[in-house]
Short mmCIF file of C-alpha atoms and ligand atoms in Angstrom, two decimals:
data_model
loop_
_atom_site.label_atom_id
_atom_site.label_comp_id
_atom_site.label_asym_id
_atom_site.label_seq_id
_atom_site.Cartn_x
_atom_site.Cartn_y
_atom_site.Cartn_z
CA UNK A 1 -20.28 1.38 -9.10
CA UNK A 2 -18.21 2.02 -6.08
CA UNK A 3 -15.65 0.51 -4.28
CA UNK A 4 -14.20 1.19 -0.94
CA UNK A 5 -10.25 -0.30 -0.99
CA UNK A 6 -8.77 -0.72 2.62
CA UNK A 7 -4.43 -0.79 2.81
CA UNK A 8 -2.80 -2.04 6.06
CA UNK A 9 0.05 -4.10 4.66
CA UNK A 10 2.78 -1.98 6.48
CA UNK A 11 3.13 1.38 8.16
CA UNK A 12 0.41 3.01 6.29
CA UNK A 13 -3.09 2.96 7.09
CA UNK A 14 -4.78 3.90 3.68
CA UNK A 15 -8.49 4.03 2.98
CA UNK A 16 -9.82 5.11 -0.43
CA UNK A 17 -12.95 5.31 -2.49
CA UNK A 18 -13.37 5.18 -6.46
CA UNK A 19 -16.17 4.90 -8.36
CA UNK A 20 -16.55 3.91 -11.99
CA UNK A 21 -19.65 4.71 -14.07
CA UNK A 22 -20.91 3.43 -17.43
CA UNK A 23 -18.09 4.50 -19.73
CA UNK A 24 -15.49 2.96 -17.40
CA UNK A 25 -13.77 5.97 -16.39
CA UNK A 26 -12.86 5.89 -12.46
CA UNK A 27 -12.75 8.49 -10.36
CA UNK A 28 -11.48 9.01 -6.70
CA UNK A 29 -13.75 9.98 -4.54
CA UNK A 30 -11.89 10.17 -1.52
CA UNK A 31 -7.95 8.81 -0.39
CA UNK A 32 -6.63 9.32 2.78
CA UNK A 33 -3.46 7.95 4.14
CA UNK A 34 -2.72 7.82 8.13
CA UNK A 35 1.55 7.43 8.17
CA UNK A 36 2.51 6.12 11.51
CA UNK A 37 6.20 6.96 10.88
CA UNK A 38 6.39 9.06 14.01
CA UNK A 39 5.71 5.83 15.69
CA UNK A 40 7.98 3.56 14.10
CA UNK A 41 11.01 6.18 13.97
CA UNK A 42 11.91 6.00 17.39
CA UNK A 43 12.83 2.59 16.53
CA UNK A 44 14.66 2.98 13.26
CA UNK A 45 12.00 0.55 11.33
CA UNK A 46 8.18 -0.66 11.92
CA UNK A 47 7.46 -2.60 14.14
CA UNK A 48 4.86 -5.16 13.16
CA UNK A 49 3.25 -5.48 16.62
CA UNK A 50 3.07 -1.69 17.01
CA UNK A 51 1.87 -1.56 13.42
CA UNK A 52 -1.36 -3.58 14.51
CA UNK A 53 -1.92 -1.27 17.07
CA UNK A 54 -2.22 1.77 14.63
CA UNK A 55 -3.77 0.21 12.37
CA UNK A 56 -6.69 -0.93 14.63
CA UNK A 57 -7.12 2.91 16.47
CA UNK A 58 -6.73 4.54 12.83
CA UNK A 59 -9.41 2.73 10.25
CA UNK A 60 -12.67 3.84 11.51
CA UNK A 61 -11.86 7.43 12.05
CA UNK A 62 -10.29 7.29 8.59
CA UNK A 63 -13.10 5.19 7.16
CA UNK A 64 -15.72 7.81 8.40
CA UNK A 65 -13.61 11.00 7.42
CA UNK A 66 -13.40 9.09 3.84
CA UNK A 67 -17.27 8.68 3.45
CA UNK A 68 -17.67 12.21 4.61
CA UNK A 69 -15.68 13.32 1.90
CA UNK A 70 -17.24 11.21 -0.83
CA UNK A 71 -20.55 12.51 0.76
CA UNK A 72 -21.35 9.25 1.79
CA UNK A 73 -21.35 9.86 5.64
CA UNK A 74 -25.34 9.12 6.49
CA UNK A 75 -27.04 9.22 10.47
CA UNK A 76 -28.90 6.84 11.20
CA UNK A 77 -32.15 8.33 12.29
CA UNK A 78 -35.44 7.22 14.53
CA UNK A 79 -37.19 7.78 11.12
CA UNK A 80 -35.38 5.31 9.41
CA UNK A 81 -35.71 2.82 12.29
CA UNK A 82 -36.57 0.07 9.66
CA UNK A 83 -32.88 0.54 8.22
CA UNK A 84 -31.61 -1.38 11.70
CA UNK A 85 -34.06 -4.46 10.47
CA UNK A 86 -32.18 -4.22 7.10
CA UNK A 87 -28.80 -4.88 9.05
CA UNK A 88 -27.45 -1.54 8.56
CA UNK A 89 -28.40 0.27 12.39
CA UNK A 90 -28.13 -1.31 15.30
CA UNK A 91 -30.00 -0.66 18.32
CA UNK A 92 -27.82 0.24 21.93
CA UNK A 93 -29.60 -2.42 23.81
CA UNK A 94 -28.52 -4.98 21.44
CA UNK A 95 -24.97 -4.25 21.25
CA UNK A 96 -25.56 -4.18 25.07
CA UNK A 97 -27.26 -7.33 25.19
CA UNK A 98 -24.04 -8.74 22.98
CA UNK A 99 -21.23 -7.96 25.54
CA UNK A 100 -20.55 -4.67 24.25
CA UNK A 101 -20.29 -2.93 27.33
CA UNK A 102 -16.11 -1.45 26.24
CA UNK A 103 -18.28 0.28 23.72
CA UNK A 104 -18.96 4.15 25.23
CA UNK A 105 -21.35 6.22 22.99
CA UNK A 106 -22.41 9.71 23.24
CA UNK A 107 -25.12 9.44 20.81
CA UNK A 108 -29.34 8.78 22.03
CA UNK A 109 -30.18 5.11 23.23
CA UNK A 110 -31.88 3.71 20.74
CA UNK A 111 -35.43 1.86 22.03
CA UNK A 112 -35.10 -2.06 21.15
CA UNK A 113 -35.92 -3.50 18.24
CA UNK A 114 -38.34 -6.56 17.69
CA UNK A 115 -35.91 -7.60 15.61
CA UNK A 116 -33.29 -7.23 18.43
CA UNK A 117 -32.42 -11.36 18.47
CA UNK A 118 -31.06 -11.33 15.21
CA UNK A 119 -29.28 -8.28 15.64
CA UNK A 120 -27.23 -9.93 18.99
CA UNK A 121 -26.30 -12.60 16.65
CA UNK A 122 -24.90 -10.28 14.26
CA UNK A 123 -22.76 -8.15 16.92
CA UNK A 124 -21.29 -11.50 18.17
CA UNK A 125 -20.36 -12.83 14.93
CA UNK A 126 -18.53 -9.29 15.04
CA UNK A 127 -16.85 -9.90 18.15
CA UNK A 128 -16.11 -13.50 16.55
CA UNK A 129 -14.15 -11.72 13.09
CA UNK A 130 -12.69 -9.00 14.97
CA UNK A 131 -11.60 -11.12 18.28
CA UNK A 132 -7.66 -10.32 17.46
CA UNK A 133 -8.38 -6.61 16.71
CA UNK A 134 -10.27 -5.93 20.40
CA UNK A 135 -9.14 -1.46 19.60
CA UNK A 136 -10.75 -2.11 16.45
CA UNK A 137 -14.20 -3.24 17.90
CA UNK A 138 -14.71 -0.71 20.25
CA UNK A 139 -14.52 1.84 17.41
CA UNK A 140 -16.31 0.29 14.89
CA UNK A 141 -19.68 -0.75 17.11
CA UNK A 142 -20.78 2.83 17.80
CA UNK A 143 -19.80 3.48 14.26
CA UNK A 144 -22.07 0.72 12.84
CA UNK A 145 -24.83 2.12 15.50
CA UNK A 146 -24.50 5.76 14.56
CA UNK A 147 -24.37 5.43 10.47
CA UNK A 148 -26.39 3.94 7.47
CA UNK A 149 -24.42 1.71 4.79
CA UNK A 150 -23.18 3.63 2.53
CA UNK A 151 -23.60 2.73 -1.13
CA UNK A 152 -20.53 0.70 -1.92
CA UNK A 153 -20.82 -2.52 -3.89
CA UNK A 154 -17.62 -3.94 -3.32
CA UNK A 155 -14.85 -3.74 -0.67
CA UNK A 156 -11.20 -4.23 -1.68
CA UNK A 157 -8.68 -5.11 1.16
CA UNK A 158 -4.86 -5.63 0.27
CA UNK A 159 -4.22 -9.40 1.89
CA UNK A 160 -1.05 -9.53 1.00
CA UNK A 161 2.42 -9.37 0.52
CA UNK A 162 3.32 -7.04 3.88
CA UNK A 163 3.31 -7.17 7.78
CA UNK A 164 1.22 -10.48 8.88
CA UNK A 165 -0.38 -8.33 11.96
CA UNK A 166 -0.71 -5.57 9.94
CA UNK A 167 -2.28 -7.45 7.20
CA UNK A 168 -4.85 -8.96 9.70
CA UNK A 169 -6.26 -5.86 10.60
CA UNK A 170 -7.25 -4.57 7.29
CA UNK A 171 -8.24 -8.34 6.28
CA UNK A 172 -10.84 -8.41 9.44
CA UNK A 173 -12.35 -4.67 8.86
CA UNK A 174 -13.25 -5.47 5.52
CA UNK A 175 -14.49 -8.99 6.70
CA UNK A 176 -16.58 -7.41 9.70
CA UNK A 177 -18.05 -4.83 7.13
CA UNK A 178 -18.58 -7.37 4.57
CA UNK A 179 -20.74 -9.69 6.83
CA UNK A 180 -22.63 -6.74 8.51
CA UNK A 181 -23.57 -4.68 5.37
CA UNK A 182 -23.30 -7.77 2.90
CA UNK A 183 -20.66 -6.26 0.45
CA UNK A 184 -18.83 -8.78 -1.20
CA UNK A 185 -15.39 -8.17 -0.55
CA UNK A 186 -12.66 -8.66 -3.80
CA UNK A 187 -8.51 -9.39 -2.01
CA UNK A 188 -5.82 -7.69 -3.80
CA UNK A 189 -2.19 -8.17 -4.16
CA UNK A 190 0.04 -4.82 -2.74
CA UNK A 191 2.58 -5.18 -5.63
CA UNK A 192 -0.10 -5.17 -8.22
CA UNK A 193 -1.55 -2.03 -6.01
CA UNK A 194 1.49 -0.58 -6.74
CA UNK A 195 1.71 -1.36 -10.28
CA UNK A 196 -1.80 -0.08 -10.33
CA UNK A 197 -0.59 3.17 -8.51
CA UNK A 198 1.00 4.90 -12.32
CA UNK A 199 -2.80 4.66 -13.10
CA UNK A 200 -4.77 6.85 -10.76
CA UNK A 201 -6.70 8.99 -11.90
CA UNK A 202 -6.23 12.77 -10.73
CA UNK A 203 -7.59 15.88 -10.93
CA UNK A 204 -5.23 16.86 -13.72
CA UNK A 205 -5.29 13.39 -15.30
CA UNK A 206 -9.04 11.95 -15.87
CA UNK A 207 -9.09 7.95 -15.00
CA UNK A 208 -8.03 6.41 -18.12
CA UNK A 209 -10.36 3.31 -19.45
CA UNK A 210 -8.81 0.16 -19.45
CA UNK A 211 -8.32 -0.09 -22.94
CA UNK A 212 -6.44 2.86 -23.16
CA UNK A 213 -4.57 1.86 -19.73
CA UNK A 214 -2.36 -0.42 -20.85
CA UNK A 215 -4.16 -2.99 -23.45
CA UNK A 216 -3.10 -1.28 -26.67
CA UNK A 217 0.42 -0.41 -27.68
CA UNK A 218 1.91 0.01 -24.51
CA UNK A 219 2.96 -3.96 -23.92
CA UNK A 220 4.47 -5.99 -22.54
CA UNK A 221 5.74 -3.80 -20.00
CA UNK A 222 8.55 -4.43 -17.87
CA UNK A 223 7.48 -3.45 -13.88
CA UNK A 224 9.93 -2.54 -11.65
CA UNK A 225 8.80 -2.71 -8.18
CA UNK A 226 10.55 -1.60 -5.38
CA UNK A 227 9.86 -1.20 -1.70
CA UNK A 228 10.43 -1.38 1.72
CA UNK A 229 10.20 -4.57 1.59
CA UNK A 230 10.24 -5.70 -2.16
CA UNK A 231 12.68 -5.80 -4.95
CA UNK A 232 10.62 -7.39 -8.49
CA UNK A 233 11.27 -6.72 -12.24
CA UNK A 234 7.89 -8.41 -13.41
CA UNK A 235 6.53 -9.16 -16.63
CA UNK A 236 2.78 -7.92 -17.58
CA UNK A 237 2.17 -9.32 -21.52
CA UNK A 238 -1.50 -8.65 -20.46
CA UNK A 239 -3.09 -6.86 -17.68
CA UNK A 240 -3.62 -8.77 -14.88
CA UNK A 241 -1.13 -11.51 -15.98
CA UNK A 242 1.89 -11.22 -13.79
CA UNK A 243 5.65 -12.97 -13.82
CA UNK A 244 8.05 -12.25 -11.95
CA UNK A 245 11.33 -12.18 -14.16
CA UNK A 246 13.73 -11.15 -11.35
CA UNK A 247 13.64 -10.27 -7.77
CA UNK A 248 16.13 -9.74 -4.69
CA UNK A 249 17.71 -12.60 -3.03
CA UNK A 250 18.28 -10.67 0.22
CA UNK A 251 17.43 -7.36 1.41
CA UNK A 252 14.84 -5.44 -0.66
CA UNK A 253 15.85 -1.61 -2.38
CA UNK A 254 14.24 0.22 0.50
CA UNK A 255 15.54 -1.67 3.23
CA UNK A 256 18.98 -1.19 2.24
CA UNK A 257 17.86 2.31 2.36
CA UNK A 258 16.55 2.09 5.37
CA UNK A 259 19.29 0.30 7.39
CA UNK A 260 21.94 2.65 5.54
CA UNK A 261 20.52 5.57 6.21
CA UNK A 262 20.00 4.47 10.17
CA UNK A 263 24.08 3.49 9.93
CA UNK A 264 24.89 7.02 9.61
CA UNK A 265 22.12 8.61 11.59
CA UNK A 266 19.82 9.84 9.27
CA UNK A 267 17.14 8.71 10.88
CA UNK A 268 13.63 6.65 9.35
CA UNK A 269 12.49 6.40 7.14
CA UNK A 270 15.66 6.02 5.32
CA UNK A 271 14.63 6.45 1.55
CA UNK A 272 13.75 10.25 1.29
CA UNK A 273 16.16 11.43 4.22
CA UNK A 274 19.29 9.26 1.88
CA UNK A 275 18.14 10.96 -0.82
CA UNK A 276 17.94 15.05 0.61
CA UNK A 277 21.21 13.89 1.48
CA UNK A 278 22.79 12.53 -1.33
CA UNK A 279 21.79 15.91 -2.93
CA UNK A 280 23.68 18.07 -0.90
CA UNK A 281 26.68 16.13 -1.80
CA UNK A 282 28.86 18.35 -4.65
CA UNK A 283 30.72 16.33 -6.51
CA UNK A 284 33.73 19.03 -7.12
CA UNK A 285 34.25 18.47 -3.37
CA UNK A 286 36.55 15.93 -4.26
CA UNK A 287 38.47 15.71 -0.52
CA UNK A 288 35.86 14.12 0.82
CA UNK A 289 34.88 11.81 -1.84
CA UNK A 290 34.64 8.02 -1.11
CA UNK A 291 35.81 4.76 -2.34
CA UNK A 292 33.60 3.52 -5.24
CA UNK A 293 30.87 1.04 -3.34
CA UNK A 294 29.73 -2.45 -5.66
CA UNK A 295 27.51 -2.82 -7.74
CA UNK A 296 25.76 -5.90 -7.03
CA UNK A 297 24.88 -8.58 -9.36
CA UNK A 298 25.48 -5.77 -11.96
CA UNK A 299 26.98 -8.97 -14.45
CA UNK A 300 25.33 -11.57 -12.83
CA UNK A 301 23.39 -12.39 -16.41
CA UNK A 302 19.75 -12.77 -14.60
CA UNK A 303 17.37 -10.47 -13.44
CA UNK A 304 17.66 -11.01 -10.21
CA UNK A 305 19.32 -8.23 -7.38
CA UNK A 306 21.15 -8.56 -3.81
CA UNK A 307 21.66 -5.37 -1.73
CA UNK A 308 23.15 -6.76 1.55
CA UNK A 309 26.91 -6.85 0.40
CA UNK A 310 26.46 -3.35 -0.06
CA UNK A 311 24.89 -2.51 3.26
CA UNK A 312 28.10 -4.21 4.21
CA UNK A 313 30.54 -2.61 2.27
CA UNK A 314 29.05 0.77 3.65
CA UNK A 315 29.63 -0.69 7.18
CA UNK A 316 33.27 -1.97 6.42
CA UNK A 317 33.99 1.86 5.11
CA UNK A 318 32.16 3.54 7.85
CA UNK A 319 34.35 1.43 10.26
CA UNK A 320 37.39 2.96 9.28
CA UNK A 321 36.56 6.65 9.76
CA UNK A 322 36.52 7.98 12.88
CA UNK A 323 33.52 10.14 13.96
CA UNK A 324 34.50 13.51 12.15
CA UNK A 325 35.62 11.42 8.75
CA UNK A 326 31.89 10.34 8.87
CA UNK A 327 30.41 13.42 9.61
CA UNK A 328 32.25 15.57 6.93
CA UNK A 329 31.54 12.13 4.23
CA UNK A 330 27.64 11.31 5.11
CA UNK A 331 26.95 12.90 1.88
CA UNK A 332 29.43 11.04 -0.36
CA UNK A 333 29.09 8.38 1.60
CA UNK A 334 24.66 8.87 0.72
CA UNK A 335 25.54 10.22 -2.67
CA UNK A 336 27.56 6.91 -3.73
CA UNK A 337 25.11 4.49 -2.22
CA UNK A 338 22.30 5.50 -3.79
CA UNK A 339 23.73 5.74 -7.10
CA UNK A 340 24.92 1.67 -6.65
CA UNK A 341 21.25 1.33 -5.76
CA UNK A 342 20.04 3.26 -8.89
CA UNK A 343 22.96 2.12 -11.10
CA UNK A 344 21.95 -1.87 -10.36
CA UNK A 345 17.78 -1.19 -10.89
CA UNK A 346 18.35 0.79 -13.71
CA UNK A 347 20.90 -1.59 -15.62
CA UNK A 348 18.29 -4.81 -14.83
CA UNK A 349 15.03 -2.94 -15.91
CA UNK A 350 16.55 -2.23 -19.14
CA UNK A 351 18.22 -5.62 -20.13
CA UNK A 352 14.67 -7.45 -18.82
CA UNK A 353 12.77 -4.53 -21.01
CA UNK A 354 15.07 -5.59 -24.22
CA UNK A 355 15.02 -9.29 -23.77
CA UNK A 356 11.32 -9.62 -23.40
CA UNK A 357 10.87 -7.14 -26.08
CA UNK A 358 8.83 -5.54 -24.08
CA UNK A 359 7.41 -1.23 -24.87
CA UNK A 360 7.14 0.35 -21.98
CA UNK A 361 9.07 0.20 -18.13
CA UNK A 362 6.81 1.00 -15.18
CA UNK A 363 8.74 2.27 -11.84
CA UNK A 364 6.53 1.19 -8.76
CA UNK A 365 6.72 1.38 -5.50
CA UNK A 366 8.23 3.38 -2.28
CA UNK A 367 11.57 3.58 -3.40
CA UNK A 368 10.53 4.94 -6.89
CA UNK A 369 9.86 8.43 -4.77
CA UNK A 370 13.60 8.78 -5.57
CA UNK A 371 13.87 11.59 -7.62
CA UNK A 372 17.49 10.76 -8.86
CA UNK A 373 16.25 6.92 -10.14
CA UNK A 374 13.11 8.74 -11.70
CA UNK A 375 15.25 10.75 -13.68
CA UNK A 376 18.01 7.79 -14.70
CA UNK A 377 15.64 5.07 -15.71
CA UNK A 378 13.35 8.00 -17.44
CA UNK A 379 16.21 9.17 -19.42
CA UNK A 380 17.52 5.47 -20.08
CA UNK A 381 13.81 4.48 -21.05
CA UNK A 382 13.46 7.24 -23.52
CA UNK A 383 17.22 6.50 -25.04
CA UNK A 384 15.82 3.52 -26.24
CA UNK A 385 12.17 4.94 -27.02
CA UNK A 386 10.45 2.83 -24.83
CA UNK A 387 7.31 4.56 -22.83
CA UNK A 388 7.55 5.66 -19.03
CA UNK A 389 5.22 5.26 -16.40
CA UNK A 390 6.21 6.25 -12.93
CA UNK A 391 3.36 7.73 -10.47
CA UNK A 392 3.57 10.69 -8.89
CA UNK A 393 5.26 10.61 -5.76
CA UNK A 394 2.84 10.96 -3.06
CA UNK A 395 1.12 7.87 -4.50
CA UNK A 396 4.21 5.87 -4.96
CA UNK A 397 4.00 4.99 -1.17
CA UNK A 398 1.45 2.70 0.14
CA UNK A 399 -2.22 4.42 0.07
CA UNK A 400 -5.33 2.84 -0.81
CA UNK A 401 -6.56 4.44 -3.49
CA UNK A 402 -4.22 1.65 -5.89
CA UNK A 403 -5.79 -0.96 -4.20
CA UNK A 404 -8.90 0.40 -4.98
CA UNK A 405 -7.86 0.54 -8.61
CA UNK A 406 -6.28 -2.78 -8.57
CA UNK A 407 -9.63 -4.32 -8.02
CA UNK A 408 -11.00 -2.20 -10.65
CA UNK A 409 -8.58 -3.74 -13.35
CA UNK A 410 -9.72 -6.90 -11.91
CA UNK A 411 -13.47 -6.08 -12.47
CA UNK A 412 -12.82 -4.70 -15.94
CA UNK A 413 -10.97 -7.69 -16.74
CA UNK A 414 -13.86 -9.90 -15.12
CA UNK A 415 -11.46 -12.67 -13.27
CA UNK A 416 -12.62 -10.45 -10.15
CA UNK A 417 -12.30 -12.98 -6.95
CA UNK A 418 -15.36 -12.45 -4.50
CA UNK A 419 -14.47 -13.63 -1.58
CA UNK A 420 -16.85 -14.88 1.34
CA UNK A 421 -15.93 -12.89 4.40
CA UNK A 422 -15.63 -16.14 5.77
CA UNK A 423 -12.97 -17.29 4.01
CA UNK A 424 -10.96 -14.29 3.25
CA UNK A 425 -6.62 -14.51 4.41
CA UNK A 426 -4.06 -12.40 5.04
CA UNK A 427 -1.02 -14.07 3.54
CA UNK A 428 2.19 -11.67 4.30
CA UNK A 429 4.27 -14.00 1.61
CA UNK A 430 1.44 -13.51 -1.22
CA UNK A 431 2.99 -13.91 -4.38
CA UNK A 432 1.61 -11.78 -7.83
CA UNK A 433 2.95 -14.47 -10.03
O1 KG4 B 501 5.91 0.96 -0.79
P1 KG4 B 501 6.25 1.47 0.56
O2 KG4 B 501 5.55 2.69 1.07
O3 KG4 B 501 6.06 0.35 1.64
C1 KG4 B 501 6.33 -0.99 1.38
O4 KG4 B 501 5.47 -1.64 0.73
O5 KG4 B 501 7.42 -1.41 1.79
O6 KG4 B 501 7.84 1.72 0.54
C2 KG4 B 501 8.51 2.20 1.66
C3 KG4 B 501 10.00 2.25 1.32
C4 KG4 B 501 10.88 2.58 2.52
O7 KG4 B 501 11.92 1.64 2.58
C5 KG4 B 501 11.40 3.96 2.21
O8 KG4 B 501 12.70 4.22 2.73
C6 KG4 B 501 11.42 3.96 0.69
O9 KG4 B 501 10.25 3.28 0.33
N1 KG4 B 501 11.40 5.31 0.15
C7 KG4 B 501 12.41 5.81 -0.60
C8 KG4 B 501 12.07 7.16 -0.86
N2 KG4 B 501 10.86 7.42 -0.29
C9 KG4 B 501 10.47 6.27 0.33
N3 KG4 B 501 13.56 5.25 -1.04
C10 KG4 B 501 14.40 6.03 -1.75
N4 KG4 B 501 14.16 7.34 -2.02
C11 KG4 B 501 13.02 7.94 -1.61
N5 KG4 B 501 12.79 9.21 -1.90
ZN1 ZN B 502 4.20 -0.90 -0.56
#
């Protein structure tokens, strides 16, 4: 069983491959990850519109380099003419025939087809799905002319939560594959991607079965899942059963990160460059150290989190330095932030882990690339012997290979959705519980 997982919910444009065989075990056949933060950076953030664009000129040359890695990459060839009857070839004259003049093609004109009526009707129900995604089109016609279906039984697209217009995009590939090769397509939520993400299998780690996943001794688990644009301590009793316990009521852990880090120049994203910076802070160098920064909602008695007031407080103290104070603070100033940040996530995980009893925390997301909160909610975790899951950092940020596994869980746990291409959404407020 294969299944090709599609990720366009922000700045990333992820494409991934797993397949599972009889004993359950997956394994990743392919995961490639286009960043377009040279884009956004310019800009200090993503912007959605520019998002769409990237998104649409990056999925078939990533889709293609991701079947020729799983050695899925076929040509379709005058020998295997009858393929095109079968839907998966389609001959020049058709696409021609459908309006698809944009489209330029090096490869040989194909002669028509008898069957070339049918195959207009397909193309245009094509240029129907991917009306909104025009870059998109003229890449993936010569693509669908040039190559076989490959053998994938199902196609798993994040729909939401993330960018709307980003969302789109990946939410019409996977519809304009699904109707052409007749793969039924299954939608998957980002957070649980990311939840999914501590799960993937690797070359050092084999896929583990579900059983051994996270059924046995290792619930409930407390998930914390932070982002760019999330904040979420959720609940998992079983797998696949979500509930949110606590979230932010404002800005999200990686946004503050994000506009903090553009506040004193650091550049975007804001996460990783806060971080080398906060490291290079010495804490002996005591001349330049800073006024303690709050710790938000630290008593509140909920699970829930709220990092604008101290974006704020960083502006109020950044205010009152003049140029050279900031430059010679930046990494007290980096240091202190992101251990409010840490201090806060850390303090809520554990509380929610001890009143819902739960045996294990999961650390999800982009922001859970920190290395200093990986280390302080590791340590805390294993103070009170509860189990650890964090993935390794390159997967912590949005790819597609934990969508691909998110879809898996929901296939193992058979309350897979199939959705129509028809009827599949993108819905940018999608919520896992
Ligand atoms: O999960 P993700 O790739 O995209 C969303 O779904 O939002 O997370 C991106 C976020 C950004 O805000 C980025 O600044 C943050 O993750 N991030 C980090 C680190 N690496 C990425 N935050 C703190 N420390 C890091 N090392
Ligand atoms: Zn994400």
């Amino acid at each position: 069983m294969k299944i090709l997982a599609i990720e366009t919910s922000c700045d990333d444009t992820g494409i991934a491959i797993l397949e599972y065989d009889k004993t359950c075990r997956p394994k990743i056949l392919a995961d490639l990850v286009s960043s377009q933060i040279k884009v956004h950076a310019p800009w200090g953030g993503v912007v959605p519109m520019l998002a769409k664009r990237e998104h649409q000129l990056n999925l078939v040359p990533l889709f293609k380099q991701a079947l020729k890695k799983a050695g899925m990459l076929t040509f379709v060839c005058h020998s295997e003419r009858s393929e095109e009857s079968r839907g998966s070839g389609l001959p020049a004259k058709a696409l021609a025939a459908a309006g698809a003049t944009r489209v330029t093609d090096s490869s040989p004109e194909f002669t028509p087809h008898p069957d070339a009526g049918a195959q207009n009707d397909k193309i245009k129900i094509l240029y129907k799905i991917l009306d909104r995604e025009p870059e998109l089109l003229k890449k993936l016609l010569p693509f669908l002319k040039k190559y076989q279906k490959p053998d994938i039984d199902y196609l798993a697209v994040t729909t939401g939560p993330g960018l709307e217009p980003a969302l789109w995009v990946g939410v019409n590939f996977a519809r304009a594959l699904s109707y052409f090769w007749n793969i039924p397509i299954i939608p998957v939520n980002h957070i649980e991607g990311h939840i999914a993400a501590n799960f993937i299998p690797s070359d050092k780690i084999s896929g583990m079965t579900n059983d051994k996943l996270l059924m046995t001794k290792k619930l409930p688990t407390i998930c914390l899942v932070v982002s760019g644009g999330h904040t979420q301590l959720i609940l998992v009793k079983k797998l696949g059963h979500y509930k949110i316990v606590g979230e932010t009521r404002d800005d999200a852990a990686g946004e503050a990160f994000d506009k903090v880090a553009k506040m004193l120049n650091l550049g975007y994203p804001g996460g990783p460059t806060i971080a080398a910076t906060a490291a290079k802070f010495k804490i002996e160098n005591l001349k330049f150290k800073i006024k303690e920064l709050p710790r938000p909602m630290l008593n509140s008695g909920d699970f829930d989190f709220s990092f604008s007031g101290l974006k704020t407080a960083v502006l109020y103290i950044l205010q009152k330095m003049t140029p050279a104070q900031i430059k010679r603070s930046t990494s007290a100033i980096a240091a202190e932030f992101q251990q409010a940040v840490i201090d806060v996530l850390s303090a809520k995980a554990l509380s929610a882990a001890k009143k819902y009893e739960a045996k294990t925390i999961i650390l999800a997301g982009g922001v859970a690339a920190n290395q200093a909160l990986r280390d302080n909610l590791s340590l805390a975790a294993d103070r009170l012997s509860l189990n650890f899951f964090v993935p390794p950092i390159n997967l912590c940020v949005d790819n597609a290979a934990m969508i691909a596994l998110a879809a898996y869980w929901q296939l193992a746990q058979k309350h897979a959705t199939k959705i129509n291409w028809r009827t599949l959404k993108a819905n940018a407020n999608l919520r896992i519980s």
